[in-house]
Amino acid sequence: MSRTELHDPDIALHSGCDGEIKRPPRERILNSASELFRTHGIGAVGVEIIAELANSNKMTLYRHFGSKEELLCACLRMHAEKTTEIWQSLEDRYPGDAAKQLRAWVEEVTDVVFSDNSACLLANVAVEQKDPNHGIHRIIADAKEAYRVKLTDLCRRAGVAEAEQLADALTLLFEGARIISQSAGPDGPHQKLKQSCLAMINAFSR
Amino acid sequence: MSRTELHDPDIALHSGCDGEIKRPPRERILNSASELFRTHGIGAVGVEIIAELANSNKMTLYRHFGSKEELLCACLRMHAEKTTEIWQSLEDRYPGDAAKQLRAWVEEVTDVVFSDNSACLLANVAVEQKDPNHGIHRIIADAKEAYRVKLTDLCRRAGVAEAEQLADALTLLFEGARIISQSAGPDGPHQKLKQSCLAMINAFSR
DNA sequence: ACATAATGTTACCCACCAGTAACAATCGCG
DNA sequence: CGCGATTGTTACTGGTGGGTAACATTATGT
């Protein structure tokens, strides 16, 4: 079984990693690495391809990130950071109205699942890198926990008595949709994510 | 980043793949491969380790399975076949009582998530092998679809009007629990799988 | 016991890839 | 401009792992 099976190598050409204004190489590399890791997995992506997609080269990559692993960690941290932006965004859109924010959250995650962004980098990395003592797992677990705290808080502010239970249930639905969208066909159970979330919220709102 | 990181190589010694009665090598290899693929991923497991765990050797492996990929396919097919046994088991335990069978299903999947069997081989393989034209994806998608049909049927027989919706929601919860158990710590949201399923069933049973 | 097939052992080839060394080109700022 | 720092290019090493060839050993059935 060949190890490198980037089934569409065309993606390696300009994939939004080099905007009109040339961003610094480090940033470009980080972006292309994130993209490739998420869409093709870690093992299937070589550092050379990453550098190419970033319109850079292997040496520059290694000057900024000491190893493929460090690069991966940086990707995970960036990913985790980006993820937290949603809470501020929700608050901005519906200030003080947690119930509306919770509904907006459902819309957001539904959009994610239906986008080409449905695969979760953190979860996929956890699948490929099973060694639990690995530093990577700390990053992943911390990110997931932070998300959990935030979502629970949102549920509580929305007036849900069993906020932890609802938040965890919604998380399971979301994560389930993300993973099944990768294994089932395009019409798989993840199509029912939105209705499932709403049903669950309904069940916990009284 | 090293490619082979079997964090506990001890597992490579007798892991239930050689019972008191010596089963044929093909079977032993299939079992050890399934186990290793599920627990360590595909890329991280070499064929040599698989053969060793099966108390066999690389040559015998290649005589039965022409390549690592064929071996993987065989594992997936076996896994899919095993999975279908649950429906007969449920019917045997509660003949004709679909409502009880559905509750028993919840117990079953909860046990799976809390066991060391929580990772789903099919889903994990889909994560690592992203090439959609790959024959592997057909096997995976078919297995997931078969499961979906069966679970939907069970929900319908249990008197649920929106059987497809409930079945898909339950699938999302189950799959979500399996994947998050690999990325979050041991006290992650997957602990709430059972309550989430029951709440969902309840919401659809009126 | 004998022949045949199945299994085990060793050694090897080859491709791929993470990571490095040395040198060339280019950028940015005074 | 000029000079240091950043980036680019090429070529290489070392290790790993999929897959194979040749031969040795052990089962199986008649």
Short mmCIF file of C-alpha atoms (C1' of nucleotides) in Angstrom, two decimals:
data_model
loop_
_atom_site.label_atom_id
_atom_site.label_comp_id
_atom_site.label_asym_id
_atom_site.label_seq_id
_atom_site.Cartn_x
_atom_site.Cartn_y
_atom_site.Cartn_z
CA MET A 1 0.00 0.00 0.00
CA SER A 2 1.55 3.22 -1.06
CA ARG A 3 2.05 5.69 1.68
CA THR A 4 1.43 8.86 -0.20
CA GLU A 5 -1.98 8.86 -1.70
CA LEU A 6 -2.92 12.45 -2.13
CA HIS A 7 -5.76 11.50 -4.40
CA ASP A 8 -5.97 14.93 -5.91
CA PRO A 9 -2.49 16.36 -6.12
CA ASP A 10 -3.95 19.37 -7.88
CA ILE A 11 -4.84 20.76 -4.52
CA ALA A 12 -1.14 21.28 -4.05
CA LEU A 13 -1.38 24.32 -6.29
CA HIS A 14 -2.51 27.56 -4.73
CA SER A 15 -5.13 26.62 -2.20
CA GLY A 16 -5.68 29.98 -0.63
CA CYS A 17 -2.42 29.80 1.21
CA ASP A 18 -0.87 32.61 -0.74
CA GLY A 19 -3.14 35.62 -0.75
CA GLU A 20 -2.62 38.63 -2.94
CA ILE A 21 -0.53 40.14 -0.19
CA LYS A 22 2.27 37.68 0.42
CA ARG A 23 2.01 36.65 4.02
CA PRO A 24 5.13 35.52 5.82
CA PRO A 25 6.28 31.97 5.04
CA ARG A 26 5.68 30.73 8.54
CA GLU A 27 2.02 31.61 8.30
CA ARG A 28 1.66 30.14 4.84
CA ILE A 29 3.25 26.91 5.94
CA LEU A 30 1.02 26.72 8.98
CA ASN A 31 -2.05 27.20 6.85
CA SER A 32 -1.16 24.68 4.20
CA ALA A 33 -0.15 22.15 6.84
CA SER A 34 -3.46 22.55 8.64
CA GLU A 35 -5.35 22.14 5.44
CA LEU A 36 -3.44 19.07 4.32
CA PHE A 37 -3.42 17.39 7.71
CA ARG A 38 -7.16 17.83 8.00
CA THR A 39 -8.02 16.70 4.49
CA HIS A 40 -5.48 13.93 3.99
CA GLY A 41 -4.32 12.88 7.41
CA ILE A 42 -0.90 13.24 8.99
CA GLY A 43 0.91 10.17 7.81
CA ALA A 44 -0.25 10.63 4.24
CA VAL A 45 1.20 14.13 3.99
CA GLY A 46 4.93 14.71 3.63
CA VAL A 47 6.65 17.89 4.71
CA GLU A 48 7.77 18.48 1.16
CA ILE A 49 4.17 18.71 -0.08
CA ILE A 50 3.29 21.03 2.75
CA ALA A 51 6.11 23.38 1.84
CA GLU A 52 5.18 23.26 -1.82
CA LEU A 53 1.56 24.12 -1.16
CA ALA A 54 2.78 27.05 0.89
CA ASN A 55 4.94 28.21 -2.03
CA SER A 56 7.94 27.67 0.17
CA ASN A 57 10.40 24.85 0.75
CA LYS A 58 11.43 22.22 3.21
CA MET A 59 14.34 24.15 4.70
CA THR A 60 12.26 27.18 5.60
CA LEU A 61 9.71 24.86 7.12
CA TYR A 62 12.34 23.28 9.32
CA ARG A 63 13.76 26.65 10.29
CA HIS A 64 10.40 27.74 11.67
CA PHE A 65 9.26 24.42 13.05
CA GLY A 66 11.93 22.08 14.28
CA SER A 67 10.09 18.94 13.21
CA LYS A 68 6.93 17.68 11.60
CA GLU A 69 5.60 17.04 15.05
CA GLU A 70 6.19 20.60 16.22
CA LEU A 71 4.47 21.79 13.09
CA LEU A 72 1.52 19.59 13.88
CA CYS A 73 1.36 20.96 17.42
CA ALA A 74 1.38 24.50 16.08
CA CYS A 75 -1.48 23.57 13.76
CA LEU A 76 -3.48 22.13 16.61
CA ARG A 77 -2.94 25.21 18.74
CA MET A 78 -4.00 27.46 15.91
CA HIS A 79 -7.02 25.32 15.26
CA ALA A 80 -7.99 25.36 18.93
CA GLU A 81 -7.61 29.11 19.08
CA LYS A 82 -9.74 29.66 15.99
CA THR A 83 -12.44 27.46 17.44
CA THR A 84 -12.85 29.68 20.48
CA GLU A 85 -13.74 32.63 18.31
CA ILE A 86 -17.24 31.29 17.89
CA TRP A 87 -18.30 32.22 21.42
CA GLN A 88 -17.45 35.86 20.97
CA SER A 89 -19.12 35.84 17.59
CA LEU A 90 -22.32 34.45 19.07
CA GLU A 91 -22.30 37.01 21.86
CA ASP A 92 -21.75 39.78 19.35
CA ARG A 93 -24.66 38.68 17.22
CA TYR A 94 -27.17 38.19 20.03
CA PRO A 95 -25.89 40.15 23.01
CA GLY A 96 -27.29 38.82 26.24
CA ASP A 97 -29.72 36.47 24.52
CA ALA A 98 -28.32 33.05 25.30
CA ALA A 99 -31.31 31.18 23.92
CA LYS A 100 -30.84 32.79 20.53
CA GLN A 101 -27.10 32.17 20.76
CA LEU A 102 -27.73 28.49 21.34
CA ARG A 103 -29.92 28.33 18.25
CA ALA A 104 -27.23 30.18 16.32
CA TRP A 105 -24.72 27.63 17.55
CA VAL A 106 -26.83 24.90 15.99
CA GLU A 107 -26.80 26.78 12.70
CA GLU A 108 -23.04 27.20 12.91
CA VAL A 109 -22.23 23.55 13.50
CA THR A 110 -24.69 22.51 10.83
CA ASP A 111 -22.87 24.74 8.39
CA VAL A 112 -19.58 23.22 9.42
CA VAL A 113 -20.81 19.69 8.81
CA PHE A 114 -22.23 20.59 5.44
CA SER A 115 -19.09 22.43 4.39
CA ASP A 116 -15.88 20.89 3.13
CA ASN A 117 -14.62 21.66 6.59
CA SER A 118 -16.55 18.89 8.23
CA ALA A 119 -13.58 16.82 9.30
CA CYS A 120 -12.28 17.86 12.71
CA LEU A 121 -8.52 18.20 12.74
CA LEU A 122 -8.26 17.54 16.47
CA ALA A 123 -10.32 14.37 16.36
CA ASN A 124 -8.61 13.07 13.25
CA VAL A 125 -5.19 13.63 14.73
CA ALA A 126 -6.26 11.79 17.85
CA VAL A 127 -7.27 8.85 15.68
CA GLU A 128 -3.94 8.71 13.92
CA GLN A 129 -1.73 9.41 16.89
CA LYS A 130 -2.78 6.99 19.56
CA ASP A 131 0.12 7.26 21.93
CA PRO A 132 -1.53 8.89 24.96
CA ASN A 133 1.71 10.19 26.50
CA HIS A 134 2.23 12.21 23.38
CA GLY A 135 2.16 15.96 23.98
CA ILE A 136 -0.34 16.23 21.20
CA HIS A 137 -3.03 14.62 23.29
CA ARG A 138 -2.73 17.26 25.94
CA ILE A 139 -3.44 19.96 23.40
CA ILE A 140 -6.41 18.09 21.99
CA ALA A 141 -7.94 17.18 25.33
CA ASP A 142 -7.51 20.73 26.61
CA ALA A 143 -9.18 22.17 23.54
CA LYS A 144 -12.10 19.78 23.78
CA GLU A 145 -12.50 20.53 27.47
CA ALA A 146 -12.45 24.28 26.88
CA TYR A 147 -15.15 23.86 24.28
CA ARG A 148 -17.18 21.78 26.67
CA VAL A 149 -17.00 24.42 29.39
CA LYS A 150 -18.08 27.14 27.02
CA LEU A 151 -20.99 25.19 25.56
CA THR A 152 -22.17 24.15 29.00
CA ASP A 153 -22.07 27.75 30.10
CA LEU A 154 -24.11 28.75 27.09
CA CYS A 155 -26.73 26.11 27.85
CA ARG A 156 -26.92 27.24 31.46
CA ARG A 157 -27.33 30.88 30.49
CA ALA A 158 -30.06 29.75 28.10
CA GLY A 159 -32.00 28.61 31.12
CA VAL A 160 -31.44 24.88 30.80
CA ALA A 161 -31.44 23.16 34.18
CA GLU A 162 -29.36 20.17 33.14
CA ALA A 163 -26.87 22.28 31.23
CA GLU A 164 -23.97 19.81 31.37
CA GLN A 165 -26.15 17.01 30.11
CA LEU A 166 -27.48 19.03 27.20
CA ALA A 167 -24.07 20.40 26.28
CA ASP A 168 -22.57 16.91 26.22
CA ALA A 169 -25.46 15.55 24.20
CA LEU A 170 -25.07 18.32 21.64
CA THR A 171 -21.34 17.68 21.51
CA LEU A 172 -21.94 14.01 20.79
CA LEU A 173 -24.32 14.90 17.98
CA PHE A 174 -21.88 17.37 16.48
CA GLU A 175 -18.86 15.13 16.74
CA GLY A 176 -20.86 12.19 15.48
CA ALA A 177 -21.97 14.14 12.44
CA ARG A 178 -18.41 15.21 11.69
CA ILE A 179 -17.02 11.70 11.84
CA ILE A 180 -19.87 9.95 10.05
CA SER A 181 -19.69 12.46 7.23
CA GLN A 182 -16.28 10.98 6.51
CA SER A 183 -17.31 7.33 6.56
CA ALA A 184 -20.88 7.28 5.29
CA GLY A 185 -21.89 8.56 1.90
CA PRO A 186 -23.05 12.13 1.33
CA ASP A 187 -26.59 11.26 2.39
CA GLY A 188 -25.59 9.74 5.69
CA PRO A 189 -27.08 10.35 9.12
CA HIS A 190 -25.19 13.62 9.47
CA GLN A 191 -27.90 15.16 7.31
CA LYS A 192 -30.10 15.01 10.39
CA LEU A 193 -27.77 16.94 12.64
CA LYS A 194 -29.84 20.08 12.85
CA GLN A 195 -33.13 18.37 13.60
CA SER A 196 -31.38 16.18 16.16
CA CYS A 197 -29.91 19.16 17.96
CA LEU A 198 -33.20 20.99 18.00
CA ALA A 199 -35.02 17.94 19.29
CA MET A 200 -32.46 17.58 22.03
CA ILE A 201 -32.63 21.24 23.02
CA ASN A 202 -36.38 20.96 23.06
CA ALA A 203 -36.29 17.94 25.28
CA PHE A 204 -34.19 19.83 27.83
CA SER A 205 -36.16 23.09 27.72
CA ARG A 206 -39.09 22.90 30.04
CA MET B 1 8.43 12.16 13.83
CA SER B 2 8.90 8.45 14.02
CA ARG B 3 6.45 6.42 12.05
CA THR B 4 6.12 3.44 14.30
CA GLU B 5 4.96 4.46 17.70
CA LEU B 6 3.33 1.44 19.17
CA HIS B 7 3.40 2.93 22.61
CA ASP B 8 3.03 -0.41 24.30
CA PRO B 9 4.87 -3.00 22.27
CA ASP B 10 4.04 -5.55 24.96
CA ILE B 11 0.68 -6.00 23.35
CA ALA B 12 2.56 -7.75 20.58
CA LEU B 13 2.82 -10.83 22.79
CA HIS B 14 -0.15 -13.20 22.83
CA SER B 15 -3.20 -10.97 22.76
CA GLY B 16 -5.89 -13.59 22.51
CA CYS B 17 -5.02 -14.31 18.93
CA ASP B 18 -3.77 -17.80 19.68
CA GLY B 19 -6.34 -19.71 21.65
CA GLU B 20 -5.64 -23.07 23.26
CA ILE B 21 -6.78 -24.71 20.05
CA LYS B 22 -4.47 -23.37 17.38
CA ARG B 23 -6.66 -21.70 14.83
CA PRO B 24 -5.44 -21.48 11.26
CA PRO B 25 -2.85 -18.77 10.56
CA ARG B 26 -5.13 -16.84 8.28
CA GLU B 27 -7.64 -16.36 11.04
CA ARG B 28 -5.00 -15.44 13.59
CA ILE B 29 -3.50 -12.86 11.25
CA LEU B 30 -6.90 -11.39 10.54
CA ASN B 31 -7.62 -11.05 14.23
CA SER B 32 -4.33 -9.48 15.18
CA ALA B 33 -4.52 -7.12 12.23
CA SER B 34 -7.99 -5.99 13.21
CA GLU B 35 -6.91 -5.42 16.75
CA LEU B 36 -3.79 -3.48 15.83
CA PHE B 37 -5.44 -1.40 13.12
CA ARG B 38 -8.18 -0.40 15.50
CA THR B 39 -5.96 0.41 18.45
CA HIS B 40 -2.97 1.93 16.69
CA GLY B 41 -4.15 3.00 13.27
CA ILE B 42 -3.15 1.67 9.88
CA GLY B 43 -0.03 3.64 9.08
CA ALA B 44 1.44 3.07 12.50
CA VAL B 45 1.23 -0.71 12.23
CA GLY B 46 3.64 -2.65 10.07
CA VAL B 47 2.83 -6.03 8.57
CA GLU B 48 5.73 -7.54 10.47
CA ILE B 49 4.18 -6.63 13.81
CA ILE B 50 0.84 -7.99 12.70
CA ALA B 51 2.39 -11.33 11.78
CA GLU B 52 4.29 -11.47 15.05
CA LEU B 53 1.21 -10.82 17.14
CA ALA B 54 -0.48 -13.63 15.24
CA ASN B 55 2.42 -15.95 16.05
CA SER B 56 3.07 -16.19 12.36
CA ASN B 57 5.31 -14.40 9.89
CA LYS B 58 5.30 -11.97 7.04
CA MET B 59 5.46 -14.57 4.27
CA THR B 60 2.40 -16.46 5.45
CA LEU B 61 0.61 -13.15 5.74
CA TYR B 62 1.40 -12.30 2.15
CA ARG B 63 0.40 -15.75 0.95
CA HIS B 64 -3.09 -15.30 2.40
CA PHE B 65 -3.50 -11.62 1.68
CA GLY B 66 -1.72 -10.26 -1.34
CA SER B 67 -1.02 -6.90 0.22
CA LYS B 68 -1.50 -4.83 3.33
CA GLU B 69 -4.46 -3.24 1.67
CA GLU B 70 -6.18 -6.52 0.93
CA LEU B 71 -5.61 -7.49 4.53
CA LEU B 72 -7.22 -4.26 5.63
CA CYS B 73 -10.22 -4.90 3.39
CA ALA B 74 -10.62 -8.36 4.86
CA CYS B 75 -10.54 -6.84 8.33
CA LEU B 76 -13.22 -4.35 7.43
CA ARG B 77 -15.45 -7.02 5.96
CA MET B 78 -15.06 -9.17 9.06
CA HIS B 79 -15.74 -6.19 11.27
CA ALA B 80 -18.87 -5.31 9.30
CA GLU B 81 -20.10 -8.87 9.49
CA LYS B 82 -19.57 -9.07 13.23
CA THR B 83 -21.46 -5.85 13.71
CA THR B 84 -24.60 -7.25 12.14
CA GLU B 85 -24.78 -9.97 14.75
CA ILE B 86 -26.23 -7.53 17.24
CA TRP B 87 -29.63 -7.45 15.58
CA GLN B 88 -30.13 -11.17 15.86
CA SER B 89 -28.91 -11.07 19.42
CA LEU B 90 -31.43 -8.38 20.31
CA GLU B 91 -34.26 -10.31 18.69
CA ASP B 92 -33.21 -13.45 20.53
CA ARG B 93 -33.21 -11.68 23.87
CA TYR B 94 -36.54 -9.90 23.48
CA PRO B 95 -38.47 -11.72 20.76
CA GLY B 96 -41.08 -9.49 19.19
CA ASP B 97 -40.58 -6.70 21.73
CA ALA B 98 -38.95 -3.95 19.70
CA ALA B 99 -39.25 -1.35 22.44
CA LYS B 100 -37.22 -3.52 24.81
CA GLN B 101 -34.78 -4.27 21.99
CA LEU B 102 -34.20 -0.58 21.48
CA ARG B 103 -33.44 -0.10 25.16
CA ALA B 104 -31.11 -3.08 24.99
CA TRP B 105 -29.40 -1.48 22.01
CA VAL B 106 -28.69 1.56 24.15
CA GLU B 107 -27.14 -0.68 26.78
CA GLU B 108 -25.05 -2.39 24.15
CA VAL B 109 -23.60 0.75 22.62
CA THR B 110 -22.96 2.20 26.06
CA ASP B 111 -20.98 -0.90 26.93
CA VAL B 112 -19.01 -0.54 23.72
CA VAL B 113 -18.09 3.05 24.46
CA PHE B 114 -17.03 2.23 27.99
CA SER B 115 -15.01 -0.76 26.89
CA ASP B 116 -11.54 -0.75 25.38
CA ASN B 117 -13.38 -1.39 22.17
CA SER B 118 -14.70 2.13 21.87
CA ALA B 119 -12.77 3.10 18.76
CA CYS B 120 -14.63 2.18 15.58
CA LEU B 121 -12.38 0.48 13.07
CA LEU B 122 -14.48 1.59 10.11
CA ALA B 123 -14.55 5.23 11.11
CA ASN B 124 -10.88 5.32 11.98
CA VAL B 125 -9.90 3.78 8.69
CA ALA B 126 -12.02 6.34 6.88
CA VAL B 127 -10.12 9.06 8.69
CA GLU B 128 -6.74 7.71 7.69
CA GLN B 129 -7.60 6.70 4.16
CA LYS B 130 -9.19 9.72 2.57
CA ASP B 131 -9.03 8.75 -1.07
CA PRO B 132 -12.74 8.35 -1.90
CA ASN B 133 -12.19 6.19 -4.98
CA HIS B 134 -10.50 3.67 -2.80
CA GLY B 135 -12.34 0.35 -2.60
CA ILE B 136 -12.15 0.62 1.13
CA HIS B 137 -14.69 3.40 1.21
CA ARG B 138 -17.27 1.27 -0.50
CA ILE B 139 -16.99 -1.34 2.20
CA ILE B 140 -17.23 1.25 4.95
CA ALA B 141 -20.14 3.16 3.45
CA ASP B 142 -22.05 -0.05 2.77
CA ALA B 143 -21.56 -1.24 6.33
CA LYS B 144 -22.70 2.05 7.78
CA GLU B 145 -25.74 2.08 5.51
CA ALA B 146 -26.68 -1.46 6.47
CA TYR B 147 -26.48 -0.51 10.11
CA ARG B 148 -28.63 2.52 9.45
CA VAL B 149 -31.34 0.46 7.77
CA LYS B 150 -31.41 -2.01 10.63
CA LEU B 151 -31.56 0.61 13.35
CA THR B 152 -34.26 2.53 11.51
CA ASP B 153 -36.28 -0.65 11.21
CA LEU B 154 -35.90 -1.27 14.91
CA CYS B 155 -37.12 2.22 15.74
CA ARG B 156 -40.08 1.81 13.45
CA ARG B 157 -41.04 -1.52 14.97
CA ALA B 158 -40.76 0.13 18.37
CA GLY B 159 -43.62 2.38 17.32
CA VAL B 160 -41.66 5.52 16.62
CA ALA B 161 -43.31 7.63 13.93
CA GLU B 162 -40.18 9.46 12.81
CA ALA B 163 -38.08 6.33 12.82
CA GLU B 164 -35.41 7.55 10.37
CA GLN B 165 -34.92 10.72 12.34
CA LEU B 166 -34.54 8.90 15.64
CA ALA B 167 -32.25 6.27 14.19
CA ASP B 168 -29.97 8.89 12.70
CA ALA B 169 -29.94 10.90 15.91
CA LEU B 170 -28.98 7.82 17.90
CA THR B 171 -26.28 7.03 15.38
CA LEU B 172 -24.83 10.50 15.73
CA LEU B 173 -24.78 10.13 19.51
CA PHE B 174 -23.12 6.74 19.31
CA GLU B 175 -20.53 7.72 16.73
CA GLY B 176 -19.86 10.96 18.55
CA ALA B 177 -19.24 9.11 21.77
CA ARG B 178 -16.85 6.71 20.09
CA ILE B 179 -14.80 9.45 18.49
CA ILE B 180 -14.73 11.83 21.44
CA SER B 181 -13.62 9.03 23.73
CA GLN B 182 -10.42 9.03 21.71
CA SER B 183 -9.78 12.76 21.82
CA ALA B 184 -11.17 13.93 25.14
CA GLY B 185 -9.97 12.61 28.46
CA PRO B 186 -11.63 9.66 30.19
CA ASP B 187 -14.31 11.93 31.71
CA GLY B 188 -15.35 13.47 28.43
CA PRO B 189 -18.84 13.97 27.05
CA HIS B 190 -19.07 10.34 26.02
CA GLN B 191 -19.91 9.58 29.65
CA LYS B 192 -23.33 10.99 28.90
CA LEU B 193 -24.10 8.72 25.99
CA LYS B 194 -26.71 6.62 27.74
CA GLN B 195 -28.69 9.52 29.16
CA SER B 196 -28.50 11.28 25.80
CA CYS B 197 -29.88 8.27 23.96
CA LEU B 198 -32.68 7.80 26.45
CA ALA B 199 -33.59 11.47 26.29
CA MET B 200 -33.68 11.28 22.52
CA ILE B 201 -35.81 8.14 22.49
CA ASN B 202 -38.10 9.77 24.95
CA ALA B 203 -38.45 12.86 22.82
CA PHE B 204 -39.56 10.72 19.90
CA SER B 205 -41.92 8.48 21.85
CA ARG B 206 -45.21 10.08 22.54
"C1'" DA C 1 6.53 -43.93 4.81
"C1'" DC C 2 5.93 -40.89 1.05
"C1'" DA C 3 4.56 -36.95 -1.56
"C1'" DT C 4 2.51 -32.68 -1.47
"C1'" DA C 5 0.96 -28.56 0.40
"C1'" DA C 6 1.20 -25.26 3.95
"C1'" DT C 7 3.99 -22.75 7.06
"C1'" DG C 8 8.32 -20.74 8.93
"C1'" DT C 9 13.08 -18.33 8.38
"C1'" DT C 10 16.40 -15.39 6.52
"C1'" DA C 11 17.99 -12.14 3.68
"C1'" DC C 12 17.27 -8.94 0.50
"C1'" DC C 13 15.44 -4.92 -2.81
"C1'" DC C 14 13.32 -0.66 -3.35
"C1'" DA C 15 10.61 3.41 -2.54
"C1'" DC C 16 9.48 6.86 0.44
"C1'" DC C 17 10.28 10.34 3.72
"C1'" DA C 18 12.01 13.05 7.94
"C1'" DG C 19 15.71 15.71 8.69
"C1'" DT C 20 20.48 18.11 7.54
"C1'" DA C 21 24.50 20.44 5.21
"C1'" DA C 22 26.32 23.71 2.16
"C1'" DC C 23 25.73 27.21 -0.79
"C1'" DA C 24 22.97 30.73 -3.67
"C1'" DA C 25 19.52 34.29 -4.08
"C1'" DT C 26 16.78 37.74 -2.17
"C1'" DC C 27 14.74 40.84 1.10
"C1'" DG C 28 14.73 44.68 4.43
"C1'" DC C 29 16.49 48.30 6.68
"C1'" DG C 30 19.97 51.90 7.83
"C1'" DC D 1 23.86 51.61 -1.81
"C1'" DG D 2 25.46 47.82 1.27
"C1'" DC D 3 25.14 44.43 4.79
"C1'" DG D 4 22.88 41.07 7.70
"C1'" DA D 5 19.04 38.21 7.98
"C1'" DT D 6 15.69 35.56 5.90
"C1'" DT D 7 14.49 32.56 2.28
"C1'" DG D 8 15.41 29.32 -1.68
"C1'" DT D 9 17.94 25.28 -4.05
"C1'" DT D 10 20.23 21.07 -4.41
"C1'" DA D 11 21.92 17.05 -2.84
"C1'" DC D 12 22.49 14.02 0.53
"C1'" DT D 13 21.84 10.59 4.87
"C1'" DG D 14 19.58 7.22 7.58
"C1'" DG D 15 15.81 4.70 8.91
"C1'" DT D 16 11.60 2.36 8.07
"C1'" DG D 17 8.55 -0.60 5.97
"C1'" DG D 18 6.05 -2.95 1.99
"C1'" DG D 19 6.90 -6.68 -0.78
"C1'" DT D 20 9.71 -10.82 -2.74
"C1'" DA D 21 13.01 -14.81 -3.44
"C1'" DA D 22 15.06 -18.87 -1.90
"C1'" DC D 23 15.36 -22.38 1.09
"C1'" DA D 24 14.10 -25.05 5.56
"C1'" DT D 25 10.58 -27.02 8.28
"C1'" DT D 26 6.36 -28.95 9.58
"C1'" DA D 27 1.64 -30.60 8.84
"C1'" DT D 28 -1.78 -33.65 6.09
"C1'" DG D 29 -3.65 -37.25 3.75
"C1'" DT D 30 -3.09 -41.93 1.47
#
